[in-house]
Amino acid sequence: MIITQLIHRCRSACCVLEIHPLRKLFSTKSSMTSVKQKNAKRIEGLEKNVWVAFTSVASDSSIVNLGQGYPDIPPPSYVTEGLAQAVMVDRLNQYTRGFGHPSLVKALSKVYGKVYGRLIDPFKEILVTVGAYGSLMSSMQALVEEGDEVVIIEPFYDCYVPMVRMAGAKPVLIPLRTKSSKKTNFSSADWVLDQDELASKFNSKTKAIIINTPNNPIGKVFTRSELQVIADLCIKHDVLCFSDEVYEWLIYRGHEHVKIATLPGMWDRTITIGSAGKTFSVTGWKLGWSIGPEHLVKHLQTVMQNTLYACATPLQEAVARGLLHDFELMEQPDCYFSSLAVELQGKRDRLACILQQAGMSPVVPEGGYFMIVDVTALNQDLSHMEEDKPYDYKFVEWMIKEKKLAAIPVTAFCGDESRKQFEKYIRLCFIKQDSTLDAAATILKNWSKA
Amino acid sequence: MSRQLHARRVEGFDKNIWVEFTQLISDYKVVNLGQGFPDFGPPSFMQEAYCNAICGGASMHQYTRAFGYPRLVKIIAKFFGRIMGREIDPMEEVLITVGAYHALFCTFQALVDEGDEVIIVEPFFDCYEPMVMMAGGTPVYIPLKPVITGSALSSADWLLCPEEVASKFNPRTKAIVINTPNNPLGKVFQRDELQMIADLCIKHDVLCISDEVYEWLTYDGEHHIKIASLPGMWERTVTIGSAGKSFCATGWKVGWAMCSGHILKHLKTFHQNSVYHCPTAPQEAVAVGFQREYDVFGTEESYFRQLPAQLHAKRLKLAKSLRSVGLQPILPQGGYFMTTDISSLKVELNDPDTKDEPYDYRFVKWLIKEKGLAAIPVSGFYSPEHRADFQNYIRFCFVKVILLMDIQNESEQYRENYTCKTFFKQIIS
């Protein structure tokens, strides 16, 4: 009896500590006692990740997934065909140039040279990375260190804070705030930075500011004058700007994507980040790029050569071909860079409409493929869910379980201090097939019945 | 901008032997026996698998599971589990990375801190040193030394001195990095050598990072041994592998780290905050490849058996050609490189641009510019303190079809009237 109780207690203790009980009881060199097998300090406290938690929940096919941001619509066929063609060329299955496959960096130089209105050196001013995520990491590792502060605008794509912390620096947060006294027809344009508040975040330790336009999750497209305010501060305080522009092509009618790097004095201090995954609806290709002046990009290249060395060749060749294909069509309706935005505008408007009809308050985005929606008016009682989590986390968990509809809680995109401001919002992704949106519409229509 | 821009962690790491030499190689028309990649493609079943993945539906082009596409981690766990005689948990003990290079990076960043020492066996694949230092660690080197026992030099003649190895371990030692088969020498570590290292790891509670990317390429009956399969080593070893090297598809950049969950979880934390996901379609293709190899393992049909058999002939041919011009190649037991002693060749190196560089760097640059042949200087694989002692070696990659060319070839890619022997004769003429 006593022995079974002892074993039971050990098992319970082991369960709490997530160790296999038997191995720990009998192994003489227990990992629990090994100080040396501990993690490096740089990753301390960074284990949690909202995506790892929610994607496993929503991998159930009975759930309509408007959560994680990836299309369920197919990519353009010429893009995937380009990949199949590349794979059949022997040489394209071997290593390519570390900082970017020559045909890809040349294609990027061509496309962005036109967009920026300047000559961009494909070999010195461009780095190809493993997704835009890889560009963010390379920028951080190359240019940010202990003692630095990095200004981040809330709500922010959730990886910015852990990446800044991993580089040993301090994230300094500033929220977008809604100043509007409107009761309906909310737009992402209603969310703005308080200029005095922003200025107060800059000091002699500030190394960089990260901006994301169009913004994930709100969909705000920063205007020229808003970017000018940020640019003025960067120049005044001699600060770098990391501009995450992965959704740059997804701009809706009446709005314009402005590259902060094109503002006077900004090219020399800005790394602009783009994404093949978001450009061509191929998030699973994980190719992105950093564009900037040689004196900054060379440090990102140093990081690249000591971390991954090179990105995959066939994928880069295929993206190069896709870019050249659409370069020829730029400013024409057939160009995927603009046709996708036209297609998504319809989906955006449809989703906003059905959310409103269900009694929620969507914030209609000016760009990107996400929409945040205020669920306050539903008055959903979640007091039966006792965990100490923000309201939006509980709401999303409840919605997945009870309504079979997945979204992402918006407080995953902000710091603790801004929780109260964002905890009544959830984020929905609308780059989805009509059948997915139909299924969501059905759920939302029947929301109040049940 | 007036302030220091770059972070201190990148200081001193801007030079890179591959960036330097691949640029030079692309500037000149050369026969490229330098960088380690095949001049032929992967087997057709792999190209087919990739094409099938591309046509395999929309999900093949979107994000997959961050730590590895499920089908791939499952077959890797099964495949290596069978080899090692243990159950490997695909979700907890396997992490897919962007090539083995990235697996190494995740490992160092996840486990090495300022103040930690990491022992590196020389000569070493050059990235280990900057990666350890970027993680704030201090590299401590232990050289393999030639002990010639027969008339032919072999990588088996290069050995570690056990007392010297033991002297490098101290309370600050966090890990030791081994690479078997070794790049550039081709040494395949024997069981007793690995046991000696394992004993020290256990005694000093040190991690072992085992880079085994060339694991299938062993010759003359040599067997690759996984140090993680030695008693007491699974729980302290990170084993790194590469689809690029296994399937002659270096450009796919699919690799993995395999270890006990209590260590892998730290690599996962770093991974999810650095690249987060790896591309989906190539992972599906590699999964198909591994499933096939699992089914035909040990038979004539196995690519992992056919490839070393093919390379065996190329390796002997290269060694013969090098000897015919008076060079002393070190016959590798494994891998796809051959290191050669060039001290018997007396060449006038007059290029003023390279006058301050080590002899082997100068020799290789001369070889590229004047003779149209690319190799890699071996002193780049040594620590700063030992580099000067190893300036007489250069490395050739023999995973090249060109090495079997014996007939006149008029294609524009290769020189006319070319034979392998004639080609190497040109080096001394």
PDB file of C-alpha atoms in Angstrom, chain A residues 87-283:
ATOM      1  CA  VAL A  87      12.813  21.071 -59.488  1.00  0.00           C
ATOM      2  CA  MET A  88      13.375  19.271 -62.805  1.00  0.00           C
ATOM      3  CA  VAL A  89      16.593  21.232 -63.488  1.00  0.00           C
ATOM      4  CA  ASP A  90      19.461  19.369 -61.800  1.00  0.00           C
ATOM      5  CA  ARG A  91      21.539  22.440 -60.993  1.00  0.00           C
ATOM      6  CA  LEU A  92      18.579  24.126 -59.289  1.00  0.00           C
ATOM      7  CA  ASN A  93      18.480  21.366 -56.665  1.00  0.00           C
ATOM      8  CA  GLN A  94      21.900  22.375 -55.312  1.00  0.00           C
ATOM      9  CA  TYR A  95      23.140  25.292 -53.192  1.00  0.00           C
ATOM     10  CA  THR A  96      22.778  28.762 -54.593  1.00  0.00           C
ATOM     11  CA  ARG A  97      24.248  32.109 -53.586  1.00  0.00           C
ATOM     12  CA  GLY A  98      23.905  32.560 -49.825  1.00  0.00           C
ATOM     13  CA  PHE A  99      22.441  36.059 -49.771  1.00  0.00           C
ATOM     14  CA  GLY A 100      19.870  35.248 -52.418  1.00  0.00           C
ATOM     15  CA  HIS A 101      19.608  33.279 -55.647  1.00  0.00           C
ATOM     16  CA  PRO A 102      20.815  35.607 -58.423  1.00  0.00           C
ATOM     17  CA  SER A 103      17.648  35.413 -60.531  1.00  0.00           C
ATOM     18  CA  LEU A 104      15.540  36.198 -57.459  1.00  0.00           C
ATOM     19  CA  VAL A 105      17.525  39.183 -56.195  1.00  0.00           C
ATOM     20  CA  LYS A 106      17.581  40.580 -59.738  1.00  0.00           C
ATOM     21  CA  ALA A 107      13.798  40.156 -60.035  1.00  0.00           C
ATOM     22  CA  LEU A 108      13.289  41.822 -56.630  1.00  0.00           C
ATOM     23  CA  SER A 109      15.560  44.656 -57.713  1.00  0.00           C
ATOM     24  CA  LYS A 110      13.454  45.131 -60.826  1.00  0.00           C
ATOM     25  CA  VAL A 111      10.053  45.059 -59.087  1.00  0.00           C
ATOM     26  CA  TYR A 112      11.038  47.172 -56.114  1.00  0.00           C
ATOM     27  CA  GLY A 113      13.207  49.481 -58.175  1.00  0.00           C
ATOM     28  CA  LYS A 114      10.012  50.463 -59.918  1.00  0.00           C
ATOM     29  CA  VAL A 115       8.000  50.698 -56.700  1.00  0.00           C
ATOM     30  CA  TYR A 116      10.628  52.756 -54.860  1.00  0.00           C
ATOM     31  CA  GLY A 117      11.618  54.797 -57.884  1.00  0.00           C
ATOM     32  CA  ARG A 118      15.309  54.116 -57.264  1.00  0.00           C
ATOM     33  CA  LEU A 119      18.023  51.736 -58.416  1.00  0.00           C
ATOM     34  CA  ILE A 120      18.336  48.913 -55.922  1.00  0.00           C
ATOM     35  CA  ASP A 121      21.557  46.907 -56.040  1.00  0.00           C
ATOM     36  CA  PRO A 122      20.466  43.257 -56.114  1.00  0.00           C
ATOM     37  CA  PHE A 123      23.671  41.997 -54.471  1.00  0.00           C
ATOM     38  CA  LYS A 124      24.312  44.634 -51.855  1.00  0.00           C
ATOM     39  CA  GLU A 125      20.906  45.996 -50.947  1.00  0.00           C
ATOM     40  CA  ILE A 126      18.809  42.825 -50.832  1.00  0.00           C
ATOM     41  CA  LEU A 127      18.929  39.751 -48.623  1.00  0.00           C
ATOM     42  CA  VAL A 128      16.658  36.731 -49.144  1.00  0.00           C
ATOM     43  CA  THR A 129      15.554  35.045 -45.911  1.00  0.00           C
ATOM     44  CA  VAL A 130      13.392  32.224 -44.612  1.00  0.00           C
ATOM     45  CA  GLY A 131      10.138  34.130 -44.756  1.00  0.00           C
ATOM     46  CA  ALA A 132       9.666  37.652 -43.531  1.00  0.00           C
ATOM     47  CA  TYR A 133      10.059  36.050 -40.100  1.00  0.00           C
ATOM     48  CA  GLY A 134      13.665  35.265 -41.035  1.00  0.00           C
ATOM     49  CA  SER A 135      14.192  38.882 -42.146  1.00  0.00           C
ATOM     50  CA  LEU A 136      12.902  40.152 -38.815  1.00  0.00           C
ATOM     51  CA  MET A 137      15.240  37.808 -37.010  1.00  0.00           C
ATOM     52  CA  SER A 138      18.247  38.703 -39.147  1.00  0.00           C
ATOM     53  CA  SER A 139      17.588  42.418 -38.646  1.00  0.00           C
ATOM     54  CA  MET A 140      17.296  41.992 -34.910  1.00  0.00           C
ATOM     55  CA  GLN A 141      20.392  39.805 -34.576  1.00  0.00           C
ATOM     56  CA  ALA A 142      22.427  42.072 -36.833  1.00  0.00           C
ATOM     57  CA  LEU A 143      21.488  45.442 -35.431  1.00  0.00           C
ATOM     58  CA  VAL A 144      20.021  45.118 -31.936  1.00  0.00           C
ATOM     59  CA  GLU A 145      21.726  44.138 -28.678  1.00  0.00           C
ATOM     60  CA  GLU A 146      21.743  44.391 -24.905  1.00  0.00           C
ATOM     61  CA  GLY A 147      21.264  47.960 -23.734  1.00  0.00           C
ATOM     62  CA  ASP A 148      19.122  48.861 -26.752  1.00  0.00           C
ATOM     63  CA  GLU A 149      15.455  49.723 -26.680  1.00  0.00           C
ATOM     64  CA  VAL A 150      13.117  48.972 -29.563  1.00  0.00           C
ATOM     65  CA  VAL A 151       9.779  50.766 -29.956  1.00  0.00           C
ATOM     66  CA  ILE A 152       6.920  48.501 -30.974  1.00  0.00           C
ATOM     67  CA  ILE A 153       3.422  49.652 -31.899  1.00  0.00           C
ATOM     68  CA  GLU A 154       0.541  47.671 -30.395  1.00  0.00           C
ATOM     69  CA  PRO A 155      -1.172  45.587 -31.484  1.00  0.00           C
ATOM     70  CA  PHE A 156       1.873  43.960 -33.036  1.00  0.00           C
ATOM     71  CA  TYR A 157       2.593  40.722 -34.837  1.00  0.00           C
ATOM     72  CA  ASP A 158       3.452  38.608 -31.836  1.00  0.00           C
ATOM     73  CA  CYS A 159       7.012  37.610 -32.760  1.00  0.00           C
ATOM     74  CA  TYR A 160       8.400  41.164 -32.470  1.00  0.00           C
ATOM     75  CA  VAL A 161       8.644  41.148 -28.674  1.00  0.00           C
ATOM     76  CA  PRO A 162      10.348  37.741 -28.256  1.00  0.00           C
ATOM     77  CA  MET A 163      12.782  38.569 -31.062  1.00  0.00           C
ATOM     78  CA  VAL A 164      13.736  41.858 -29.407  1.00  0.00           C
ATOM     79  CA  ARG A 165      14.168  40.078 -26.082  1.00  0.00           C
ATOM     80  CA  MET A 166      16.206  37.299 -27.685  1.00  0.00           C
ATOM     81  CA  ALA A 167      18.557  39.968 -29.008  1.00  0.00           C
ATOM     82  CA  GLY A 168      18.976  41.111 -25.395  1.00  0.00           C
ATOM     83  CA  ALA A 169      17.122  44.386 -25.874  1.00  0.00           C
ATOM     84  CA  LYS A 170      14.092  45.976 -24.216  1.00  0.00           C
ATOM     85  CA  PRO A 171      10.757  46.277 -26.049  1.00  0.00           C
ATOM     86  CA  VAL A 172       9.009  49.641 -25.468  1.00  0.00           C
ATOM     87  CA  LEU A 173       5.340  49.452 -26.381  1.00  0.00           C
ATOM     88  CA  ILE A 174       2.980  52.122 -27.625  1.00  0.00           C
ATOM     89  CA  PRO A 175      -0.642  51.325 -28.450  1.00  0.00           C
ATOM     90  CA  LEU A 176      -2.727  52.482 -31.361  1.00  0.00           C
ATOM     91  CA  ARG A 177      -5.799  54.094 -29.798  1.00  0.00           C
ATOM     92  CA  THR A 178      -9.208  54.697 -31.154  1.00  0.00           C
ATOM     93  CA  LYS A 179     -10.099  58.351 -30.844  1.00  0.00           C
ATOM     94  CA  SER A 180     -13.290  58.089 -32.748  1.00  0.00           C
ATOM     95  CA  SER A 181     -16.614  58.694 -31.032  1.00  0.00           C
ATOM     96  CA  LYS A 182     -18.394  56.754 -33.766  1.00  0.00           C
ATOM     97  CA  LYS A 183     -20.919  54.134 -32.755  1.00  0.00           C
ATOM     98  CA  THR A 184     -20.857  52.123 -35.983  1.00  0.00           C
ATOM     99  CA  ASN A 185     -18.854  51.656 -39.190  1.00  0.00           C
ATOM    100  CA  PHE A 186     -15.547  51.262 -37.486  1.00  0.00           C
ATOM    101  CA  SER A 187     -12.483  51.342 -39.648  1.00  0.00           C
ATOM    102  CA  SER A 188      -8.834  50.587 -39.031  1.00  0.00           C
ATOM    103  CA  ALA A 189      -8.241  54.251 -39.915  1.00  0.00           C
ATOM    104  CA  ASP A 190      -9.865  55.171 -36.587  1.00  0.00           C
ATOM    105  CA  TRP A 191      -6.874  53.692 -34.760  1.00  0.00           C
ATOM    106  CA  VAL A 192      -4.054  56.198 -34.474  1.00  0.00           C
ATOM    107  CA  LEU A 193      -0.908  56.936 -32.490  1.00  0.00           C
ATOM    108  CA  ASP A 194      -0.864  59.776 -30.026  1.00  0.00           C
ATOM    109  CA  GLN A 195       2.026  61.891 -31.279  1.00  0.00           C
ATOM    110  CA  ASP A 196       3.150  63.142 -27.880  1.00  0.00           C
ATOM    111  CA  GLU A 197       2.950  59.672 -26.457  1.00  0.00           C
ATOM    112  CA  LEU A 198       5.031  58.345 -29.356  1.00  0.00           C
ATOM    113  CA  ALA A 199       7.682  61.035 -28.923  1.00  0.00           C
ATOM    114  CA  SER A 200       7.933  60.179 -25.222  1.00  0.00           C
ATOM    115  CA  LYS A 201       9.000  56.621 -26.080  1.00  0.00           C
ATOM    116  CA  PHE A 202      12.187  57.763 -27.819  1.00  0.00           C
ATOM    117  CA  ASN A 203      15.364  58.310 -25.836  1.00  0.00           C
ATOM    118  CA  SER A 204      19.121  57.902 -26.229  1.00  0.00           C
ATOM    119  CA  LYS A 205      18.856  54.114 -25.846  1.00  0.00           C
ATOM    120  CA  THR A 206      16.317  53.717 -28.637  1.00  0.00           C
ATOM    121  CA  LYS A 207      17.951  51.702 -31.414  1.00  0.00           C
ATOM    122  CA  ALA A 208      14.979  51.015 -33.659  1.00  0.00           C
ATOM    123  CA  ILE A 209      11.241  51.223 -34.159  1.00  0.00           C
ATOM    124  CA  ILE A 210       9.277  48.429 -35.782  1.00  0.00           C
ATOM    125  CA  ILE A 211       6.311  49.395 -37.914  1.00  0.00           C
ATOM    126  CA  ASN A 212       3.940  47.092 -39.731  1.00  0.00           C
ATOM    127  CA  THR A 213       1.872  48.513 -42.536  1.00  0.00           C
ATOM    128  CA  PRO A 214      -0.681  47.232 -43.400  1.00  0.00           C
ATOM    129  CA  ASN A 215      -0.880  46.253 -39.746  1.00  0.00           C
ATOM    130  CA  ASN A 216      -1.600  42.778 -38.482  1.00  0.00           C
ATOM    131  CA  PRO A 217      -4.134  42.378 -36.804  1.00  0.00           C
ATOM    132  CA  ILE A 218      -5.995  45.674 -37.237  1.00  0.00           C
ATOM    133  CA  GLY A 219      -5.398  46.201 -40.970  1.00  0.00           C
ATOM    134  CA  LYS A 220      -4.415  49.836 -40.549  1.00  0.00           C
ATOM    135  CA  VAL A 221      -2.577  51.364 -43.490  1.00  0.00           C
ATOM    136  CA  PHE A 222      -0.347  54.145 -42.163  1.00  0.00           C
ATOM    137  CA  THR A 223      -0.810  57.376 -44.078  1.00  0.00           C
ATOM    138  CA  ARG A 224       2.051  59.461 -45.420  1.00  0.00           C
ATOM    139  CA  SER A 225       1.649  62.028 -42.677  1.00  0.00           C
ATOM    140  CA  GLU A 226       1.589  59.365 -39.963  1.00  0.00           C
ATOM    141  CA  LEU A 227       4.771  57.861 -41.374  1.00  0.00           C
ATOM    142  CA  GLN A 228       6.306  61.334 -41.560  1.00  0.00           C
ATOM    143  CA  VAL A 229       5.791  61.759 -37.816  1.00  0.00           C
ATOM    144  CA  ILE A 230       7.623  58.486 -37.217  1.00  0.00           C
ATOM    145  CA  ALA A 231      10.343  59.408 -39.731  1.00  0.00           C
ATOM    146  CA  ASP A 232      10.915  62.760 -38.024  1.00  0.00           C
ATOM    147  CA  LEU A 233      11.481  61.011 -34.717  1.00  0.00           C
ATOM    148  CA  CYS A 234      13.827  58.457 -36.299  1.00  0.00           C
ATOM    149  CA  ILE A 235      15.906  61.212 -37.826  1.00  0.00           C
ATOM    150  CA  LYS A 236      15.865  63.375 -34.694  1.00  0.00           C
ATOM    151  CA  HIS A 237      16.966  60.503 -32.432  1.00  0.00           C
ATOM    152  CA  ASP A 238      19.152  58.704 -35.004  1.00  0.00           C
ATOM    153  CA  VAL A 239      17.038  55.565 -34.837  1.00  0.00           C
ATOM    154  CA  LEU A 240      16.626  52.702 -37.316  1.00  0.00           C
ATOM    155  CA  CYS A 241      13.287  51.659 -38.732  1.00  0.00           C
ATOM    156  CA  PHE A 242      12.307  48.034 -39.415  1.00  0.00           C
ATOM    157  CA  SER A 243       9.299  48.248 -41.685  1.00  0.00           C
ATOM    158  CA  ASP A 244       7.320  45.008 -41.957  1.00  0.00           C
ATOM    159  CA  GLU A 245       5.359  45.406 -45.197  1.00  0.00           C
ATOM    160  CA  VAL A 246       4.388  41.806 -45.933  1.00  0.00           C
ATOM    161  CA  TYR A 247       0.809  42.809 -46.819  1.00  0.00           C
ATOM    162  CA  GLU A 248       1.971  45.692 -49.044  1.00  0.00           C
ATOM    163  CA  TRP A 249      -0.049  44.581 -52.070  1.00  0.00           C
ATOM    164  CA  LEU A 250      -3.294  44.048 -50.147  1.00  0.00           C
ATOM    165  CA  ILE A 251      -4.574  47.587 -50.092  1.00  0.00           C
ATOM    166  CA  TYR A 252      -8.291  48.311 -50.503  1.00  0.00           C
ATOM    167  CA  ARG A 253      -9.949  51.012 -52.575  1.00  0.00           C
ATOM    168  CA  GLY A 254      -9.301  54.524 -51.448  1.00  0.00           C
ATOM    169  CA  HIS A 255      -6.016  53.762 -49.691  1.00  0.00           C
ATOM    170  CA  GLU A 256      -2.382  53.854 -50.649  1.00  0.00           C
ATOM    171  CA  HIS A 257       0.580  51.868 -49.378  1.00  0.00           C
ATOM    172  CA  VAL A 258       3.434  54.226 -48.576  1.00  0.00           C
ATOM    173  CA  LYS A 259       6.956  52.943 -48.008  1.00  0.00           C
ATOM    174  CA  ILE A 260       8.574  54.792 -45.124  1.00  0.00           C
ATOM    175  CA  ALA A 261      11.951  54.145 -46.766  1.00  0.00           C
ATOM    176  CA  THR A 262      10.937  56.529 -49.566  1.00  0.00           C
ATOM    177  CA  LEU A 263      10.503  59.480 -47.218  1.00  0.00           C
ATOM    178  CA  PRO A 264      13.431  61.923 -47.180  1.00  0.00           C
ATOM    179  CA  GLY A 265      16.264  60.778 -44.962  1.00  0.00           C
ATOM    180  CA  MET A 266      14.760  57.338 -44.405  1.00  0.00           C
ATOM    181  CA  TRP A 267      16.369  55.063 -47.021  1.00  0.00           C
ATOM    182  CA  ASP A 268      19.656  55.129 -45.102  1.00  0.00           C
ATOM    183  CA  ARG A 269      18.098  54.004 -41.838  1.00  0.00           C
ATOM    184  CA  THR A 270      15.324  51.604 -42.893  1.00  0.00           C
ATOM    185  CA  ILE A 271      15.152  47.852 -43.497  1.00  0.00           C
ATOM    186  CA  THR A 272      11.984  47.052 -45.432  1.00  0.00           C
ATOM    187  CA  ILE A 273      10.700  43.513 -45.162  1.00  0.00           C
ATOM    188  CA  GLY A 274       8.595  41.671 -47.728  1.00  0.00           C
ATOM    189  CA  SER A 275       7.200  38.194 -48.185  1.00  0.00           C
ATOM    190  CA  ALA A 276       6.765  35.809 -51.107  1.00  0.00           C
ATOM    191  CA  GLY A 277       4.315  33.872 -48.969  1.00  0.00           C
ATOM    192  CA  LYS A 278       1.961  36.814 -48.608  1.00  0.00           C
ATOM    193  CA  THR A 279       2.585  38.171 -52.122  1.00  0.00           C
ATOM    194  CA  PHE A 280       1.767  34.938 -53.935  1.00  0.00           C
ATOM    195  CA  SER A 281      -0.438  33.184 -51.355  1.00  0.00           C
ATOM    196  CA  VAL A 282       2.261  30.580 -50.680  1.00  0.00           C
ATOM    197  CA  THR A 283       2.901  30.969 -46.953  1.00  0.00           C
TER     198      THR A 283
END
